[in-house]
PDB file of C-alpha atoms in Angstrom:
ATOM      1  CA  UNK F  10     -14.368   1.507   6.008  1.00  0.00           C
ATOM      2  CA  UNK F  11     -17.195   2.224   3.223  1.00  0.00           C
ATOM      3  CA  UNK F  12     -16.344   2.456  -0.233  1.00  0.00           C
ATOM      4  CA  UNK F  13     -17.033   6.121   0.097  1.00  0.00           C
ATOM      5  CA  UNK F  14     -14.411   6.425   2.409  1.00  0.00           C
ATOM      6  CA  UNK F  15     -11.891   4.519   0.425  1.00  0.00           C
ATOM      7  CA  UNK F  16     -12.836   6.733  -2.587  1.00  0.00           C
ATOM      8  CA  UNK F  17     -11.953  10.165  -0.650  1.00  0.00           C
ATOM      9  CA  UNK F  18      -9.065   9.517   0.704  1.00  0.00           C
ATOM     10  CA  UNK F  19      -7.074   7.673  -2.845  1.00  0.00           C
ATOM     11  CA  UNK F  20      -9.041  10.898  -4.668  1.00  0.00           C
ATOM     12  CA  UNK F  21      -7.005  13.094  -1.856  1.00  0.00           C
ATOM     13  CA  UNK F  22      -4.257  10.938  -2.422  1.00  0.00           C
ATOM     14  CA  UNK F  23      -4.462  11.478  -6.095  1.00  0.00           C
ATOM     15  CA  UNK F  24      -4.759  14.978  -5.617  1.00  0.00           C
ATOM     16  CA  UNK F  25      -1.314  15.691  -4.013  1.00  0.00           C
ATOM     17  CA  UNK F  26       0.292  13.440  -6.172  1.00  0.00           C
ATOM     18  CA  UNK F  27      -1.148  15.354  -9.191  1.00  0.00           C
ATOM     19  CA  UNK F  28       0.551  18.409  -7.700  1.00  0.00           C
ATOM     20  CA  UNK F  29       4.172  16.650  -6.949  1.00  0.00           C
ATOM     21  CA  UNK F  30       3.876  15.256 -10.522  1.00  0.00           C
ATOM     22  CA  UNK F  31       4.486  18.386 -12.029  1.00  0.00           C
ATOM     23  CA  UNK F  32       8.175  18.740 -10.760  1.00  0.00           C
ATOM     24  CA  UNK F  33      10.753  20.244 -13.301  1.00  0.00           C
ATOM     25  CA  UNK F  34      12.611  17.047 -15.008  1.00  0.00           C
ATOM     26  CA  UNK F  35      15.687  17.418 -13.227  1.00  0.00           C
ATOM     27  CA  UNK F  36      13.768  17.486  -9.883  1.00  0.00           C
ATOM     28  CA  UNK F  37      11.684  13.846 -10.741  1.00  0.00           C
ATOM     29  CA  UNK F  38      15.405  12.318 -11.987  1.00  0.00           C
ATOM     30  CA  UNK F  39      15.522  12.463  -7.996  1.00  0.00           C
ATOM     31  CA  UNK F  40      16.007   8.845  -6.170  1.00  0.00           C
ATOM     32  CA  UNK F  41      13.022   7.742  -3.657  1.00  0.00           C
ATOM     33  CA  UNK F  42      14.394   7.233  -0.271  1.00  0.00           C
ATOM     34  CA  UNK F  43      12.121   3.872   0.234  1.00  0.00           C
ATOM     35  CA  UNK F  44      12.748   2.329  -3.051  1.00  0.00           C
ATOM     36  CA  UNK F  45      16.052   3.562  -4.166  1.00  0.00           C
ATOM     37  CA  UNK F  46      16.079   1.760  -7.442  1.00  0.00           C
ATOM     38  CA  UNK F  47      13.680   3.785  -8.216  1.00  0.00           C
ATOM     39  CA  UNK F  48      13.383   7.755  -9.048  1.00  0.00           C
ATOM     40  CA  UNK F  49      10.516  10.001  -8.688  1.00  0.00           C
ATOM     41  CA  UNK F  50       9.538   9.718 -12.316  1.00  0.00           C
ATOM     42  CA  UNK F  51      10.141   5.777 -12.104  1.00  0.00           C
ATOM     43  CA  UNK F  52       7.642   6.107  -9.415  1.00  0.00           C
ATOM     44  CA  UNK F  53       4.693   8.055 -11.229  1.00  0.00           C
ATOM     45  CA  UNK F  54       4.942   5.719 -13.819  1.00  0.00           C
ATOM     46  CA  UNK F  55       4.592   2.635 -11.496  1.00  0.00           C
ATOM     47  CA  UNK F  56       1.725   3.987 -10.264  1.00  0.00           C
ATOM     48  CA  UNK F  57       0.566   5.073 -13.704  1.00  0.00           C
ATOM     49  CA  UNK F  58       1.128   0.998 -14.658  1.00  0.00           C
ATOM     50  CA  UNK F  59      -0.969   0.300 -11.397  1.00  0.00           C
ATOM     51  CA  UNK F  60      -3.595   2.676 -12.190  1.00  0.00           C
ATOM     52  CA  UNK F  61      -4.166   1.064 -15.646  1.00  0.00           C
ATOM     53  CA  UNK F  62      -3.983  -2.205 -14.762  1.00  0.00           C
ATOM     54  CA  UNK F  63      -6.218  -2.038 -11.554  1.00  0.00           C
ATOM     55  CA  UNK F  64      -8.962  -0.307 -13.649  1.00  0.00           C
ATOM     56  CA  UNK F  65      -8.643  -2.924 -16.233  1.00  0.00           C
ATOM     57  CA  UNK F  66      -9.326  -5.348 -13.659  1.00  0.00           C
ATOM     58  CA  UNK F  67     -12.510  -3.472 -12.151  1.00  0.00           C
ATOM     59  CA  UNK F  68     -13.987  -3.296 -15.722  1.00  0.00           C
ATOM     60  CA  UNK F  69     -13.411  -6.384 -17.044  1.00  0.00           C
ATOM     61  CA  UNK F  70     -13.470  -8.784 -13.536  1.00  0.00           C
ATOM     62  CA  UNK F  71     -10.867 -10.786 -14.438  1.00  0.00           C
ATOM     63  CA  UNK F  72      -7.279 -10.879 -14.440  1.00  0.00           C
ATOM     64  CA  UNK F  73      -5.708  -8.316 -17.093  1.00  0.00           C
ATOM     65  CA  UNK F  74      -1.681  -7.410 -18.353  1.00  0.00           C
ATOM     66  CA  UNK F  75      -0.391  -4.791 -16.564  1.00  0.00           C
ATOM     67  CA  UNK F  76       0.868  -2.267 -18.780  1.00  0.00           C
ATOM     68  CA  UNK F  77       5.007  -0.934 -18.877  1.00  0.00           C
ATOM     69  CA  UNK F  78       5.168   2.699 -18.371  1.00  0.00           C
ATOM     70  CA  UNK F  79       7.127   4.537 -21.150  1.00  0.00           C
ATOM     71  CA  UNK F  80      10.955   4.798 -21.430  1.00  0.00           C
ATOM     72  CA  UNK F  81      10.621   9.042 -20.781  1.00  0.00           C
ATOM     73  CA  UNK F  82       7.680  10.986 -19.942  1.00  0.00           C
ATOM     74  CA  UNK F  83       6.043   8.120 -17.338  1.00  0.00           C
ATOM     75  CA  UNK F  84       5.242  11.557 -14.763  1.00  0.00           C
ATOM     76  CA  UNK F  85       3.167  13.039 -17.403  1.00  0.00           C
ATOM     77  CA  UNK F  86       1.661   9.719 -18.707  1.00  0.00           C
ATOM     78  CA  UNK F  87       0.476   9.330 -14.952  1.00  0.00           C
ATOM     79  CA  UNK F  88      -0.928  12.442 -14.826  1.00  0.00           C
ATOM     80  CA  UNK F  89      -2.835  11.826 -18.132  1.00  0.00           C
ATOM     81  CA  UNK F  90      -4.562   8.470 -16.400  1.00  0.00           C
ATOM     82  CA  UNK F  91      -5.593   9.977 -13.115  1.00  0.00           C
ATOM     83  CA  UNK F  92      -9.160  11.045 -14.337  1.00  0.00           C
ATOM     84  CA  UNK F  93     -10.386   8.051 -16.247  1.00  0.00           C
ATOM     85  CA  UNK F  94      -8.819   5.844 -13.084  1.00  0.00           C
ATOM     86  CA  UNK F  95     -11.011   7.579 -10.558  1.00  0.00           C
ATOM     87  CA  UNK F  96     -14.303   7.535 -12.918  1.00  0.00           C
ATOM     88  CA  UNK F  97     -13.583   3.735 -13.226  1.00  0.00           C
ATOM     89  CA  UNK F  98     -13.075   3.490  -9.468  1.00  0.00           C
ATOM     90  CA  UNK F  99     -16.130   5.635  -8.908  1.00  0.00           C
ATOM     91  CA  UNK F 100     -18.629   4.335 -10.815  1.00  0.00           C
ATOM     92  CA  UNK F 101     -17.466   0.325  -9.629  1.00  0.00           C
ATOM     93  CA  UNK F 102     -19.947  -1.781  -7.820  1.00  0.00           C
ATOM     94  CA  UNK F 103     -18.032  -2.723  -5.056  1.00  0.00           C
ATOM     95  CA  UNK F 104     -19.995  -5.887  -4.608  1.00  0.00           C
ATOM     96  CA  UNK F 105     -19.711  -6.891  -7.911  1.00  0.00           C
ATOM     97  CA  UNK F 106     -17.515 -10.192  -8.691  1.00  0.00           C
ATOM     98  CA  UNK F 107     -13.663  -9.220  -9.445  1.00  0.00           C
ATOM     99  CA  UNK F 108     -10.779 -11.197  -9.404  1.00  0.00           C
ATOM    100  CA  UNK F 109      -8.435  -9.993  -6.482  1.00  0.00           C
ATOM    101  CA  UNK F 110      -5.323 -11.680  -5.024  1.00  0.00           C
ATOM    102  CA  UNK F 111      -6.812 -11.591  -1.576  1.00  0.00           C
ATOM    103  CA  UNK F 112      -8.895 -13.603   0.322  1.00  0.00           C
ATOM    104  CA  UNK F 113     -12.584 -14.362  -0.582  1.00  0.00           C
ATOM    105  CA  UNK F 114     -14.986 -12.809  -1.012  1.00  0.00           C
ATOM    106  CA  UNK F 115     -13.604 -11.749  -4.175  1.00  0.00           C
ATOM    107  CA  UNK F 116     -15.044  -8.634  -5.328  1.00  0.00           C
ATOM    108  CA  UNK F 117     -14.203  -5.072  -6.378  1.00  0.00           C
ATOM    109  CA  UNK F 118     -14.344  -3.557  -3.087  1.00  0.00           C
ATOM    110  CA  UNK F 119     -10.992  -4.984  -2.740  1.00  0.00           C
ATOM    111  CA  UNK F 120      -9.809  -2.582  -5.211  1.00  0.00           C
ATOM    112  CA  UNK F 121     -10.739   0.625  -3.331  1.00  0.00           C
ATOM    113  CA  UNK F 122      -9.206  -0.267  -0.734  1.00  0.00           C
ATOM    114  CA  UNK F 123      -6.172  -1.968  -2.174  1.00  0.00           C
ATOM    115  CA  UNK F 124      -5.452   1.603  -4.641  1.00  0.00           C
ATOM    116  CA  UNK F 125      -6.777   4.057  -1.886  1.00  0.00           C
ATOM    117  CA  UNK F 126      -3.407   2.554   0.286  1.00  0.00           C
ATOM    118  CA  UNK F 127      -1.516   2.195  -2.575  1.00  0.00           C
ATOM    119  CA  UNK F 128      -1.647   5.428  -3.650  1.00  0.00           C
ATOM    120  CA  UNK F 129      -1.080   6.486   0.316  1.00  0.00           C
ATOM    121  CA  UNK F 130       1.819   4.901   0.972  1.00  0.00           C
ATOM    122  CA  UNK F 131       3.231   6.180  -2.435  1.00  0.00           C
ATOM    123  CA  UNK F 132       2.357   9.992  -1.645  1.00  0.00           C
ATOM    124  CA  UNK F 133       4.134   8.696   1.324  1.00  0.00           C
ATOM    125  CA  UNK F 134       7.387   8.246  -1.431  1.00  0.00           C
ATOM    126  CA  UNK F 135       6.768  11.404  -3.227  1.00  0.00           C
ATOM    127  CA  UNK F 136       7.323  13.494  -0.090  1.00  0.00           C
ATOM    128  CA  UNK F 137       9.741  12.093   1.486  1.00  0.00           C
ATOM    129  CA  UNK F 138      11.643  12.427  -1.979  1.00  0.00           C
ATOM    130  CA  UNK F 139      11.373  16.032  -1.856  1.00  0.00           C
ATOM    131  CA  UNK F 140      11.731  17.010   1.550  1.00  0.00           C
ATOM    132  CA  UNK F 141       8.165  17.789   1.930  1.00  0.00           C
ATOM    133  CA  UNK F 142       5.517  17.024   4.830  1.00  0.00           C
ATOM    134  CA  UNK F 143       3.619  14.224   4.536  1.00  0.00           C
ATOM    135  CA  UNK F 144      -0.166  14.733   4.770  1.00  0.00           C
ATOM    136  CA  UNK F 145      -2.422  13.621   7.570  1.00  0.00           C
ATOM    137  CA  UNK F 146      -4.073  10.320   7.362  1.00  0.00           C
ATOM    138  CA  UNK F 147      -7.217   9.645   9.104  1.00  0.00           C
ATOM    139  CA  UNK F 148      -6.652   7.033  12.160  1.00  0.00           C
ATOM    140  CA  UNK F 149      -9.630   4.933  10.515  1.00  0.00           C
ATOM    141  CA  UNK F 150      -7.809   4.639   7.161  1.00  0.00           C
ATOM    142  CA  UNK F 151      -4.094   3.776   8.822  1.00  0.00           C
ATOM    143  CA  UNK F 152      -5.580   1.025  10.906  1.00  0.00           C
ATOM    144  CA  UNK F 153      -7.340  -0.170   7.983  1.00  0.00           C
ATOM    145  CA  UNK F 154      -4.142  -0.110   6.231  1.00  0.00           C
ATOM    146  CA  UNK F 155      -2.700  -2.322   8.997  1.00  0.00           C
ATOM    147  CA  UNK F 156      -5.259  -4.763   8.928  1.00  0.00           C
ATOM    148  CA  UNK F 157      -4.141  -5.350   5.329  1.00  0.00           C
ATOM    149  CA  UNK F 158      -0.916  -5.750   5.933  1.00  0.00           C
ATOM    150  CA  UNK F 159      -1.075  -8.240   8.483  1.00  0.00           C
ATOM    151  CA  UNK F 160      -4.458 -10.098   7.874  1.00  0.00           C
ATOM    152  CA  UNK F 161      -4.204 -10.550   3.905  1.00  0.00           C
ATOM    153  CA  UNK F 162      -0.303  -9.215   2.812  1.00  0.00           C
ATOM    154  CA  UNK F 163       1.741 -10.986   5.303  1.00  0.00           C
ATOM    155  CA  UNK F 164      -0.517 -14.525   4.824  1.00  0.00           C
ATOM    156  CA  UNK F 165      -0.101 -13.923   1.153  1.00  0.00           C
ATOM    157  CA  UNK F 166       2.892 -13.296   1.912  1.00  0.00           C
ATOM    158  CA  UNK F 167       3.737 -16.876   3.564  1.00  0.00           C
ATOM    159  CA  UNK F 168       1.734 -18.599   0.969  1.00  0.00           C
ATOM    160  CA  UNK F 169       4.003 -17.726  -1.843  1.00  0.00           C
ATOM    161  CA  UNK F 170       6.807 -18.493   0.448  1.00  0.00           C
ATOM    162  CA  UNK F 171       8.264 -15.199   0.132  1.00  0.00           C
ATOM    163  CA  UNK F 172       8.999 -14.983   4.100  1.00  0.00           C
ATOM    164  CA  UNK F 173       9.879 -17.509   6.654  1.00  0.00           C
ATOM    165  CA  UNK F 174       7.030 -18.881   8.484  1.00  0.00           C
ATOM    166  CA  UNK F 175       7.197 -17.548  11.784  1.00  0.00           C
ATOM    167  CA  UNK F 176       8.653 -20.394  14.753  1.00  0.00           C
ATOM    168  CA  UNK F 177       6.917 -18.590  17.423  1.00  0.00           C
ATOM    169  CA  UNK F 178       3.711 -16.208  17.314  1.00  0.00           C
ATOM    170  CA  UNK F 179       4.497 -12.446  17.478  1.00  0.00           C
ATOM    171  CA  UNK F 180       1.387 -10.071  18.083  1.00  0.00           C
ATOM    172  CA  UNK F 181       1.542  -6.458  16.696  1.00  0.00           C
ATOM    173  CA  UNK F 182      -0.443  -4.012  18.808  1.00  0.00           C
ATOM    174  CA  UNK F 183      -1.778  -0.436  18.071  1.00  0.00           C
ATOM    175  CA  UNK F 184      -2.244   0.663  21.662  1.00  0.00           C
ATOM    176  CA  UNK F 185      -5.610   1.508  22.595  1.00  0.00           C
ATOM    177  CA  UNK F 186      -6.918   0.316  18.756  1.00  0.00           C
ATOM    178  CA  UNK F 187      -6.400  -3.064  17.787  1.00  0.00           C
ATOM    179  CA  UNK F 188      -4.155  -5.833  17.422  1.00  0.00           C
ATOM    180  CA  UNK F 189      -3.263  -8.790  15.210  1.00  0.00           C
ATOM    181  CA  UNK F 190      -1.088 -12.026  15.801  1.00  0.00           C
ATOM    182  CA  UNK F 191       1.225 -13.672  13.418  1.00  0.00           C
ATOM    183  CA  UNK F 192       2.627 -17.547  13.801  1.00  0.00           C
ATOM    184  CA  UNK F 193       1.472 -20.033  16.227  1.00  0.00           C
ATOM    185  CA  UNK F 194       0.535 -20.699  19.129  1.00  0.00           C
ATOM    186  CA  UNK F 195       0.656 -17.859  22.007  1.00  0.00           C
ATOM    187  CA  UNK F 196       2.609 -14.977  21.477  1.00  0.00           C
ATOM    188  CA  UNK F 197       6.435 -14.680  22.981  1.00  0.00           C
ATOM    189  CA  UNK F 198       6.457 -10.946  21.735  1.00  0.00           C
ATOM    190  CA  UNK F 199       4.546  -7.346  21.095  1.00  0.00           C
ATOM    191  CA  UNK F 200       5.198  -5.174  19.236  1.00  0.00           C
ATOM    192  CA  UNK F 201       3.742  -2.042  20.126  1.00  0.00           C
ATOM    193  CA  UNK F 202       3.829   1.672  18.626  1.00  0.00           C
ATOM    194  CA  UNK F 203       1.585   4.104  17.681  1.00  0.00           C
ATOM    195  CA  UNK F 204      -0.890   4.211  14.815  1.00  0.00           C
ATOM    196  CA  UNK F 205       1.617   5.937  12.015  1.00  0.00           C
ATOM    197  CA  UNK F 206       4.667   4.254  12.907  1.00  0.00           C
ATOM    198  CA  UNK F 207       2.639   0.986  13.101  1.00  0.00           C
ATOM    199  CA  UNK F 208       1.396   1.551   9.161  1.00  0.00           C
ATOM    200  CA  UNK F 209       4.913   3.226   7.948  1.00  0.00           C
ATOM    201  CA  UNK F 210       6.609   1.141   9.148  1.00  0.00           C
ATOM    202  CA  UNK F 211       5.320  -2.172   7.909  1.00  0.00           C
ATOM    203  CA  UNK F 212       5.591  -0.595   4.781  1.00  0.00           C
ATOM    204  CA  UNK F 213       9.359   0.056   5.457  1.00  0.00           C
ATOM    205  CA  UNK F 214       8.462   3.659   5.344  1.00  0.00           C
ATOM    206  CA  UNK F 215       9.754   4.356   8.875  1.00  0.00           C
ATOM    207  CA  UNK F 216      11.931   1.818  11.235  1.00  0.00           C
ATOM    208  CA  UNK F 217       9.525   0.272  13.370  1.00  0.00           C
ATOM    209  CA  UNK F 218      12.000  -2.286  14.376  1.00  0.00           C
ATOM    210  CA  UNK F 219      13.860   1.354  16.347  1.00  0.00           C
ATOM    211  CA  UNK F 220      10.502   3.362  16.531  1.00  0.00           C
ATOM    212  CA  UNK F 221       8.469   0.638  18.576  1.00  0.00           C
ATOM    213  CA  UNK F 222       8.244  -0.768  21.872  1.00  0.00           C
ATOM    214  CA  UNK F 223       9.284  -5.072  21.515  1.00  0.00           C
ATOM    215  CA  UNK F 224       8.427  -6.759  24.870  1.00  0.00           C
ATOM    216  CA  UNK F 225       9.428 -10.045  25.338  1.00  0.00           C
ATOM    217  CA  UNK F 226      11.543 -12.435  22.515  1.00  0.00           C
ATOM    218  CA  UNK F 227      12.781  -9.480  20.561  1.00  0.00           C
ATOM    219  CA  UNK F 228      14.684 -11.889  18.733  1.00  0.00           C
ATOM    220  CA  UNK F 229      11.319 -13.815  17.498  1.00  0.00           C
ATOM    221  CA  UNK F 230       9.285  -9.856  17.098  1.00  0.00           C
ATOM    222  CA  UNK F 231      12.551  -9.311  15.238  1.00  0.00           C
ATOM    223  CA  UNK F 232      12.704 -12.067  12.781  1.00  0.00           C
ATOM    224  CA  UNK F 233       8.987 -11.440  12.207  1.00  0.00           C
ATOM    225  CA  UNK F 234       9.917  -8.111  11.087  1.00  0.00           C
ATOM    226  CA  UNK F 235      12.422  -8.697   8.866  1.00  0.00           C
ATOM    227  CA  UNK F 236       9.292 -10.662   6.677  1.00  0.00           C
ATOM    228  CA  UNK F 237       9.046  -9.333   4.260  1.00  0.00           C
ATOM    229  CA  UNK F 238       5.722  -8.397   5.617  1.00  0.00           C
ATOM    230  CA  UNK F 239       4.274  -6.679   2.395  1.00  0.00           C
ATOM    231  CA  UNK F 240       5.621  -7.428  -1.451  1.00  0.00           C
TER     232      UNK F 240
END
């Protein structure tokens, strides 16, 4: 995807969120059903913390503290970063050098896309908090959400040694798209399920473990979804 791309849909993202933001208090003291340790104000101000810290990064190119959100008020100190984040992630050069924790090439074009799903997958949160329907995500933006997960989280992922690496190789299929294969040597399983499920659920945003089709060693695709896939 161009950097345009990534740029509409996190300012779409940020959009909604704005809206969802603006929830009477009793309404944001309500728990997130994917992170339950967390409530919907716990969540703006993560992503207000995010926000600050990612745009730090992009001006700077290095490596900066990520700030704490405050003890009360974190939904409204979101809302009060959402403009100067998206100038800063406007007016980036997305070729410019920028430290990342992916892969090289290590520029800011990794932060487009890395806040553009970010702030997705969060929305994602925010609705499913308050009953609400999630909004439609182009297929080119959930299959490059995918391809994050399992080309740069899930390596990541493996060399921090926060999941078990995989005994056998597992390939993950988007029928009629793509697909990507995790662990060695040639697969004993697919995984297979359509485009939403495949980037919900590898998020833990929707069970793809029940919601896909596992063909072959389920108990290999199994372990291999258990990861954890993403941090």
């Amino acid at each position: 995807m161009s950097p345009d791309q990534f740029l509409a849909e996190l300012a779409n993202s940020l959009d909604h969120l704005g809206t969802l933001a603006r929830q009477p208090r009793d309404t944001l003291a309500g728990a997130v059903p994917a992170c339950p340790a967390w409530t919907l104000e716990q969540l703006f101000g993560h992503l207000g913390s995010i926000e600050r810290w990612a745009a730090g990064v992009v001006r700077t190119g290095t490596l900066v503290q990520e700030p704490a959100p405050p003890a009360e008020g974190a939904a409204a100190w979101f809302l009060a970063g959402t403009a100067p984040f998206l100038e800063t992630m406007t007016g980036l050069d997305p070729e410019s050098e920028c430290w990342t924790f992916g892969p090289p090439p290590r520029t800011a074009r990794f932060w487009l896309r890395r806040q553009a799903h970010e702030h997705a997958i969060h929305l994602v949160d925010a609705c499913q908090a308050l009953g609400l329907e999630i909004p439609a995500l182009a297929d080119n933006f959930m299959l490059d959400g995918v391809d994050e997960v399992l080309a740069m989280f899930a390596p990541r992922q493996l060399r921090l040694d926060r999941m078990p690496p995989p005994d056998k190789a597992v390939t993950f299929q988007v029928p009629g798209a793509a697909s990507w294969t995790l662990g060695p040597g040639a697969a004993v399983a697919l995984i297979s399920a359509p485009l939403p499920v495949v980037y919900l659920g590898l998020w833990g945003r929707s069970n793809l473990a029940e919601n896909a089709v596992i063909e072959g060693d389920a108990a290999a695709a199994l372990r291999v979804l258990r990861g954890p896939l993403t941090p």
